[in-house]
Each structure stands twice: as C-alpha cells, then as structure tokens.
Amino acid sequence: MEKIEFDFYPNPKSNQDHRDSGYHIRINNRLVVDTDQMIGHIHEACSMTPADVRGVLVALQEEITRNLSQGNIVKLDGLCQFETILGTEESKCSGKEKGKDIVVKKISTRPSRELEEVVKGHLVKCVRSKGSHSEVLTDKEIDKKLTAYFVHEKTLTRIRLEELCGLTRYKASLLLARLVHEKKLENKGFVNRPIYVPVGNYFKKKE
C-alpha cells in the first residue's frame, strides 16, 4: 500500500485542453527507477541472481524488438501492449507512397486494464505535497528573500529554500539548478547531499 504526493499547477492560458479548468494535478517528489534498481528489487523478491534477471530483461527486449520490427503486436499479459505505427517522413499520406517512403513513426505503448487496476489497489491515498501549491514569486522577490536569508545564514539547502519561498520540492530543485547555472549559487557539498553558498556578491546586502 502506497501514497502519492501531488500539487496543483495553473494551466497555460494557451492550452485549449484545459480551458474549463484553472489548474491541473501533477505528481511531486517522484523518483526515476532505473534498470539496475529494478534488477535489485526483483533479485530480492525471488531466487534469481542479478545476472539472471538482467539476462531475462535483455532477452525480453530483443524478443519485443524482433516482433515489432515484423509488424506484430506484442501483448504482455498484466502489463502492456506494444504496437508499431507507420507513417511517412512528411507526415502526409497521399496513398501513392512506395515501400521506401514508409517509416516507423513511433512505437505505441498501451498499459493493460489489469495493470491499472492493480496500481489502483495498491494506492492508499493521494496527499498534498508539503508547502502546498508553490508561491508565484518574481526573480526580484526570490533575490530579496535569499539576500535577507544569507544575512544570518552561510549555507542553503533545498529544504530551507522550500520553507523560505513556499515552494514544492520539485520547484525548489528547479530553482536551485537555475541559480547554479547562472553562477549565483554553488554546491559546496556532495552531489547527493548538496549545500549551497552564494557566489561573489550575489545575495549580499548593499551597504
């Protein structure tokens, strides 16, 4: 049984798909689970070694690829269905194209109804992310808050930035990445445990 953290985000005014709604819901604090992590979890849940699990995944990928390249539909019971979608380079079809004009436009993936039901069954509840909806602050307002913060503090963490600016974890991470890219902050900690400090005269009170 699990829970999902979410928050509300304003819809772009130009997005016609959301013209009847002012906000859309987005999952926050999600992680990217890579192949090595999946292999480790599967290994812990059964008697297969990590090498065996990786071998099965590689063989499965090759079998799916082989069938899709032949135009077959691949259906994995309880998971999803793969299908090759053809088209033309120009995305327009006159009906007179020859074989050499036909290309693979995309591989369509459709989750199974069984998978959706299983995920719903495991989900306990959806909870609002800490900090609620992120404040909409201008760059000048953010600079002002950080300048006041660094009067008394020497370092900044993502969690402190969330509290300071009323941001979600996702928004705070994006802001930190931008400030580092703009060389206003630099990470004096580790990659997996960053601690940020101002660069040069940024975020310093003017005398």
PDB file of C-alpha atoms in Angstrom:
ATOM      1  CA  MET A   1       0.000   0.000   0.000  1.00  0.00           C
ATOM      2  CA  GLU A   2       1.494   3.326  -1.081  1.00  0.00           C
ATOM      3  CA  LYS A   3       0.668   7.020  -1.322  1.00  0.00           C
ATOM      4  CA  ILE A   4       1.279   9.648  -3.981  1.00  0.00           C
ATOM      5  CA  GLU A   5       2.180  13.272  -3.267  1.00  0.00           C
ATOM      6  CA  PHE A   6       0.599  15.840  -5.574  1.00  0.00           C
ATOM      7  CA  ASP A   7       0.116  19.552  -6.041  1.00  0.00           C
ATOM      8  CA  PHE A   8      -1.949  21.882  -8.230  1.00  0.00           C
ATOM      9  CA  TYR A   9      -0.388  23.904 -11.042  1.00  0.00           C
ATOM     10  CA  PRO A  10      -2.029  26.680 -13.096  1.00  0.00           C
ATOM     11  CA  ASN A  11      -2.836  25.728 -16.678  1.00  0.00           C
ATOM     12  CA  PRO A  12      -1.225  27.692 -19.518  1.00  0.00           C
ATOM     13  CA  LYS A  13      -3.758  30.120 -20.955  1.00  0.00           C
ATOM     14  CA  SER A  14      -2.937  28.868 -24.444  1.00  0.00           C
ATOM     15  CA  ASN A  15      -3.752  25.238 -23.596  1.00  0.00           C
ATOM     16  CA  GLN A  16      -7.200  24.601 -25.048  1.00  0.00           C
ATOM     17  CA  ASP A  17      -7.363  21.156 -23.451  1.00  0.00           C
ATOM     18  CA  HIS A  18      -7.725  22.807 -20.034  1.00  0.00           C
ATOM     19  CA  ARG A  19      -9.888  25.800 -20.901  1.00  0.00           C
ATOM     20  CA  ASP A  20     -12.638  24.610 -18.497  1.00  0.00           C
ATOM     21  CA  SER A  21     -10.229  24.145 -15.595  1.00  0.00           C
ATOM     22  CA  GLY A  22      -7.856  26.612 -13.961  1.00  0.00           C
ATOM     23  CA  TYR A  23      -5.418  24.006 -12.657  1.00  0.00           C
ATOM     24  CA  HIS A  24      -4.013  20.577 -13.411  1.00  0.00           C
ATOM     25  CA  ILE A  25      -2.706  17.979 -10.943  1.00  0.00           C
ATOM     26  CA  ARG A  26       0.917  16.868 -11.058  1.00  0.00           C
ATOM     27  CA  ILE A  27       2.713  14.162  -9.070  1.00  0.00           C
ATOM     28  CA  ASN A  28       5.567  15.583  -6.984  1.00  0.00           C
ATOM     29  CA  ASN A  29       8.704  14.070  -5.490  1.00  0.00           C
ATOM     30  CA  ARG A  30       8.666  11.151  -7.896  1.00  0.00           C
ATOM     31  CA  LEU A  31      11.837   9.177  -8.491  1.00  0.00           C
ATOM     32  CA  VAL A  32      13.240   7.647 -11.662  1.00  0.00           C
ATOM     33  CA  VAL A  33      13.756   3.917 -11.067  1.00  0.00           C
ATOM     34  CA  ASP A  34      16.428   2.656 -13.455  1.00  0.00           C
ATOM     35  CA  THR A  35      17.197  -0.846 -14.704  1.00  0.00           C
ATOM     36  CA  ASP A  36      19.822  -1.607 -12.042  1.00  0.00           C
ATOM     37  CA  GLN A  37      17.390  -0.699  -9.260  1.00  0.00           C
ATOM     38  CA  MET A  38      14.653  -2.841 -10.800  1.00  0.00           C
ATOM     39  CA  ILE A  39      17.072  -5.748 -11.104  1.00  0.00           C
ATOM     40  CA  GLY A  40      17.994  -5.375  -7.430  1.00  0.00           C
ATOM     41  CA  HIS A  41      14.343  -5.356  -6.345  1.00  0.00           C
ATOM     42  CA  ILE A  42      13.480  -8.399  -8.471  1.00  0.00           C
ATOM     43  CA  HIS A  43      16.540 -10.265  -7.172  1.00  0.00           C
ATOM     44  CA  GLU A  44      15.429  -9.622  -3.573  1.00  0.00           C
ATOM     45  CA  ALA A  45      11.907 -10.869  -4.352  1.00  0.00           C
ATOM     46  CA  CYS A  46      12.915 -14.199  -5.920  1.00  0.00           C
ATOM     47  CA  SER A  47      15.720 -16.745  -6.169  1.00  0.00           C
ATOM     48  CA  MET A  48      17.160 -15.384  -9.439  1.00  0.00           C
ATOM     49  CA  THR A  49      20.614 -13.806  -9.339  1.00  0.00           C
ATOM     50  CA  PRO A  50      21.051 -10.222 -10.618  1.00  0.00           C
ATOM     51  CA  ALA A  51      22.832 -11.642 -13.679  1.00  0.00           C
ATOM     52  CA  ASP A  52      19.881 -13.960 -14.366  1.00  0.00           C
ATOM     53  CA  VAL A  53      17.408 -11.081 -14.051  1.00  0.00           C
ATOM     54  CA  ARG A  54      19.443  -8.896 -16.405  1.00  0.00           C
ATOM     55  CA  GLY A  55      19.688 -11.762 -18.883  1.00  0.00           C
ATOM     56  CA  VAL A  56      15.913 -12.209 -18.891  1.00  0.00           C
ATOM     57  CA  LEU A  57      15.349  -8.460 -19.385  1.00  0.00           C
ATOM     58  CA  VAL A  58      17.817  -8.336 -22.289  1.00  0.00           C
ATOM     59  CA  ALA A  59      16.197 -11.377 -23.904  1.00  0.00           C
ATOM     60  CA  LEU A  60      12.735  -9.851 -23.420  1.00  0.00           C
ATOM     61  CA  GLN A  61      13.838  -6.587 -25.038  1.00  0.00           C
ATOM     62  CA  GLU A  62      15.306  -8.440 -28.014  1.00  0.00           C
ATOM     63  CA  GLU A  63      12.147 -10.533 -28.463  1.00  0.00           C
ATOM     64  CA  ILE A  64       9.901  -7.467 -28.292  1.00  0.00           C
ATOM     65  CA  THR A  65      12.129  -5.641 -30.800  1.00  0.00           C
ATOM     66  CA  ARG A  66      12.127  -8.605 -33.194  1.00  0.00           C
ATOM     67  CA  ASN A  67       8.338  -8.864 -33.213  1.00  0.00           C
ATOM     68  CA  LEU A  68       7.750  -5.129 -33.541  1.00  0.00           C
ATOM     69  CA  SER A  69      10.176  -4.966 -36.474  1.00  0.00           C
ATOM     70  CA  GLN A  70       7.976  -7.594 -38.178  1.00  0.00           C
ATOM     71  CA  GLY A  71       4.835  -5.528 -37.571  1.00  0.00           C
ATOM     72  CA  ASN A  72       3.478  -7.816 -34.879  1.00  0.00           C
ATOM     73  CA  ILE A  73       1.574  -6.608 -31.812  1.00  0.00           C
ATOM     74  CA  VAL A  74       3.288  -7.625 -28.579  1.00  0.00           C
ATOM     75  CA  LYS A  75       0.936  -8.161 -25.639  1.00  0.00           C
ATOM     76  CA  LEU A  76       2.408  -8.757 -22.196  1.00  0.00           C
ATOM     77  CA  ASP A  77      -0.425 -10.031 -20.015  1.00  0.00           C
ATOM     78  CA  GLY A  78      -0.987  -7.856 -16.976  1.00  0.00           C
ATOM     79  CA  LEU A  79       1.442  -5.182 -18.200  1.00  0.00           C
ATOM     80  CA  CYS A  80       1.017  -3.532 -21.570  1.00  0.00           C
ATOM     81  CA  GLN A  81       0.747  -3.841 -25.322  1.00  0.00           C
ATOM     82  CA  PHE A  82       3.301  -2.627 -27.892  1.00  0.00           C
ATOM     83  CA  GLU A  83       2.428  -1.776 -31.485  1.00  0.00           C
ATOM     84  CA  THR A  84       4.438  -0.372 -34.403  1.00  0.00           C
ATOM     85  CA  ILE A  85       2.890   2.724 -36.012  1.00  0.00           C
ATOM     86  CA  LEU A  86       3.888   3.505 -39.608  1.00  0.00           C
ATOM     87  CA  GLY A  87       3.766   6.785 -41.493  1.00  0.00           C
ATOM     88  CA  THR A  88       5.659   8.937 -43.978  1.00  0.00           C
ATOM     89  CA  GLU A  89       8.578  11.307 -43.472  1.00  0.00           C
ATOM     90  CA  GLU A  90       6.398  14.348 -44.248  1.00  0.00           C
ATOM     91  CA  SER A  91       3.530  13.139 -42.025  1.00  0.00           C
ATOM     92  CA  LYS A  92       1.206  13.418 -45.045  1.00  0.00           C
ATOM     93  CA  CYS A  93      -0.036  10.371 -46.875  1.00  0.00           C
ATOM     94  CA  SER A  94      -1.259  10.587 -50.479  1.00  0.00           C
ATOM     95  CA  GLY A  95      -1.868   6.872 -50.874  1.00  0.00           C
ATOM     96  CA  LYS A  96       0.734   6.650 -53.640  1.00  0.00           C
ATOM     97  CA  GLU A  97       3.813   6.125 -51.469  1.00  0.00           C
ATOM     98  CA  LYS A  98       6.117   3.185 -52.149  1.00  0.00           C
ATOM     99  CA  GLY A  99       7.767   0.976 -49.571  1.00  0.00           C
ATOM    100  CA  LYS A 100      10.865   3.159 -49.356  1.00  0.00           C
ATOM    101  CA  ASP A 101       8.692   6.147 -48.397  1.00  0.00           C
ATOM    102  CA  ILE A 102       7.226   4.401 -45.351  1.00  0.00           C
ATOM    103  CA  VAL A 103       8.921   4.849 -41.975  1.00  0.00           C
ATOM    104  CA  VAL A 104       8.302   3.877 -38.374  1.00  0.00           C
ATOM    105  CA  LYS A 105       6.687   6.929 -36.788  1.00  0.00           C
ATOM    106  CA  LYS A 106       6.550   5.606 -33.244  1.00  0.00           C
ATOM    107  CA  ILE A 107       6.083   2.587 -31.016  1.00  0.00           C
ATOM    108  CA  SER A 108       2.710   2.824 -29.302  1.00  0.00           C
ATOM    109  CA  THR A 109       2.532   1.559 -25.725  1.00  0.00           C
ATOM    110  CA  ARG A 110      -0.792   0.952 -24.020  1.00  0.00           C
ATOM    111  CA  PRO A 111      -0.993  -0.213 -20.388  1.00  0.00           C
ATOM    112  CA  SER A 112      -3.317  -3.105 -19.679  1.00  0.00           C
ATOM    113  CA  ARG A 113      -6.524  -2.696 -17.728  1.00  0.00           C
ATOM    114  CA  GLU A 114      -5.215  -5.303 -15.258  1.00  0.00           C
ATOM    115  CA  LEU A 115      -2.147  -3.134 -14.536  1.00  0.00           C
ATOM    116  CA  GLU A 116      -4.286  -0.065 -13.909  1.00  0.00           C
ATOM    117  CA  GLU A 117      -6.495  -1.980 -11.501  1.00  0.00           C
ATOM    118  CA  VAL A 118      -3.509  -3.420  -9.611  1.00  0.00           C
ATOM    119  CA  VAL A 119      -1.927   0.059  -9.235  1.00  0.00           C
ATOM    120  CA  LYS A 120      -5.244   1.459  -8.003  1.00  0.00           C
ATOM    121  CA  GLY A 121      -5.480  -1.398  -5.498  1.00  0.00           C
ATOM    122  CA  HIS A 122      -2.011  -0.644  -4.092  1.00  0.00           C
ATOM    123  CA  LEU A 123      -2.650   3.079  -3.737  1.00  0.00           C
ATOM    124  CA  VAL A 124      -3.765   4.039  -0.236  1.00  0.00           C
ATOM    125  CA  LYS A 125      -4.294   7.748  -0.765  1.00  0.00           C
ATOM    126  CA  CYS A 126      -3.125  10.888  -2.510  1.00  0.00           C
ATOM    127  CA  VAL A 127      -1.717  13.585  -0.217  1.00  0.00           C
ATOM    128  CA  ARG A 128      -0.941  17.243  -0.876  1.00  0.00           C
ATOM    129  CA  SER A 129       2.793  17.946  -1.005  1.00  0.00           C
ATOM    130  CA  LYS A 130       4.309  19.850   1.891  1.00  0.00           C
ATOM    131  CA  GLY A 131       4.283  23.554   1.231  1.00  0.00           C
ATOM    132  CA  SER A 132       1.006  23.227  -0.651  1.00  0.00           C
ATOM    133  CA  HIS A 133       0.901  24.989  -4.006  1.00  0.00           C
ATOM    134  CA  SER A 134       4.129  26.781  -4.855  1.00  0.00           C
ATOM    135  CA  GLU A 135       4.086  30.521  -4.475  1.00  0.00           C
ATOM    136  CA  VAL A 136       4.374  32.500  -7.694  1.00  0.00           C
ATOM    137  CA  LEU A 137       7.405  34.685  -6.977  1.00  0.00           C
ATOM    138  CA  THR A 138       9.250  37.008  -9.320  1.00  0.00           C
ATOM    139  CA  ASP A 139      13.037  36.771  -9.684  1.00  0.00           C
ATOM    140  CA  LYS A 140      13.321  40.055  -7.756  1.00  0.00           C
ATOM    141  CA  GLU A 141      11.236  38.668  -4.877  1.00  0.00           C
ATOM    142  CA  ILE A 142      13.346  35.491  -4.769  1.00  0.00           C
ATOM    143  CA  ASP A 143      16.568  37.531  -4.746  1.00  0.00           C
ATOM    144  CA  LYS A 144      15.188  39.660  -1.903  1.00  0.00           C
ATOM    145  CA  LYS A 145      14.274  36.612   0.197  1.00  0.00           C
ATOM    146  CA  LEU A 146      17.667  34.982  -0.378  1.00  0.00           C
ATOM    147  CA  THR A 147      19.519  38.204   0.380  1.00  0.00           C
ATOM    148  CA  ALA A 148      17.690  38.517   3.705  1.00  0.00           C
ATOM    149  CA  TYR A 149      18.321  34.824   4.419  1.00  0.00           C
ATOM    150  CA  PHE A 150      22.082  34.998   3.877  1.00  0.00           C
ATOM    151  CA  VAL A 151      22.423  37.898   6.319  1.00  0.00           C
ATOM    152  CA  HIS A 152      22.157  35.370   9.149  1.00  0.00           C
ATOM    153  CA  GLU A 153      22.925  32.062   7.386  1.00  0.00           C
ATOM    154  CA  LYS A 154      26.018  30.903   5.494  1.00  0.00           C
ATOM    155  CA  THR A 155      24.578  27.913   3.628  1.00  0.00           C
ATOM    156  CA  LEU A 156      21.332  26.920   1.948  1.00  0.00           C
ATOM    157  CA  THR A 157      19.681  23.538   1.412  1.00  0.00           C
ATOM    158  CA  ARG A 158      16.749  22.571  -0.793  1.00  0.00           C
ATOM    159  CA  ILE A 159      14.518  22.056   2.242  1.00  0.00           C
ATOM    160  CA  ARG A 160      15.337  25.533   3.612  1.00  0.00           C
ATOM    161  CA  LEU A 161      14.581  27.024   0.183  1.00  0.00           C
ATOM    162  CA  GLU A 162      11.201  25.254   0.149  1.00  0.00           C
ATOM    163  CA  GLU A 163      10.355  26.818   3.510  1.00  0.00           C
ATOM    164  CA  LEU A 164      11.759  30.226   2.602  1.00  0.00           C
ATOM    165  CA  CYS A 165       9.947  30.656  -0.714  1.00  0.00           C
ATOM    166  CA  GLY A 166       6.923  28.394  -0.161  1.00  0.00           C
ATOM    167  CA  LEU A 167       7.985  26.014  -2.931  1.00  0.00           C
ATOM    168  CA  THR A 168       7.391  22.333  -3.536  1.00  0.00           C
ATOM    169  CA  ARG A 169      10.403  20.048  -3.699  1.00  0.00           C
ATOM    170  CA  TYR A 170      10.181  19.936  -7.491  1.00  0.00           C
ATOM    171  CA  LYS A 171      10.025  23.738  -7.863  1.00  0.00           C
ATOM    172  CA  ALA A 172      12.835  24.268  -5.349  1.00  0.00           C
ATOM    173  CA  SER A 173      15.084  21.809  -7.208  1.00  0.00           C
ATOM    174  CA  LEU A 174      14.459  23.619 -10.499  1.00  0.00           C
ATOM    175  CA  LEU A 175      15.205  26.989  -8.916  1.00  0.00           C
ATOM    176  CA  LEU A 176      18.454  25.748  -7.366  1.00  0.00           C
ATOM    177  CA  ALA A 177      19.561  24.257 -10.680  1.00  0.00           C
ATOM    178  CA  ARG A 178      18.891  27.601 -12.389  1.00  0.00           C
ATOM    179  CA  LEU A 179      20.739  29.635  -9.760  1.00  0.00           C
ATOM    180  CA  VAL A 180      23.742  27.307 -10.014  1.00  0.00           C
ATOM    181  CA  HIS A 181      23.661  27.556 -13.829  1.00  0.00           C
ATOM    182  CA  GLU A 182      23.567  31.361 -13.536  1.00  0.00           C
ATOM    183  CA  LYS A 183      26.570  31.118 -11.163  1.00  0.00           C
ATOM    184  CA  LYS A 184      24.672  32.813  -8.330  1.00  0.00           C
ATOM    185  CA  LEU A 185      24.996  29.749  -6.095  1.00  0.00           C
ATOM    186  CA  GLU A 186      27.485  26.902  -5.963  1.00  0.00           C
ATOM    187  CA  ASN A 187      27.340  23.499  -4.330  1.00  0.00           C
ATOM    188  CA  LYS A 188      29.933  23.094  -1.587  1.00  0.00           C
ATOM    189  CA  GLY A 189      28.536  19.730  -0.507  1.00  0.00           C
ATOM    190  CA  PHE A 190      28.166  16.402  -2.289  1.00  0.00           C
ATOM    191  CA  VAL A 191      26.129  15.537  -5.387  1.00  0.00           C
ATOM    192  CA  ASN A 192      23.633  13.501  -3.346  1.00  0.00           C
ATOM    193  CA  ARG A 193      23.710  15.926  -0.388  1.00  0.00           C
ATOM    194  CA  PRO A 194      24.225  19.433  -1.783  1.00  0.00           C
ATOM    195  CA  ILE A 195      24.838  22.516   0.349  1.00  0.00           C
ATOM    196  CA  TYR A 196      24.699  25.834  -1.487  1.00  0.00           C
ATOM    197  CA  VAL A 197      26.566  29.081  -0.840  1.00  0.00           C
ATOM    198  CA  PRO A 198      26.401  32.426  -2.691  1.00  0.00           C
ATOM    199  CA  VAL A 199      28.906  33.186  -5.428  1.00  0.00           C
ATOM    200  CA  GLY A 200      30.706  36.543  -5.371  1.00  0.00           C
ATOM    201  CA  ASN A 201      28.469  39.429  -4.331  1.00  0.00           C
ATOM    202  CA  TYR A 202      25.162  37.707  -5.052  1.00  0.00           C
ATOM    203  CA  PHE A 203      22.612  37.794  -2.237  1.00  0.00           C
ATOM    204  CA  LYS A 204      24.612  40.266  -0.169  1.00  0.00           C
ATOM    205  CA  LYS A 205      23.012  43.325   1.400  1.00  0.00           C
ATOM    206  CA  LYS A 206      24.206  46.585  -0.089  1.00  0.00           C
ATOM    207  CA  GLU A 207      25.774  48.860   2.463  1.00  0.00           C
TER     208      GLU A 207
END
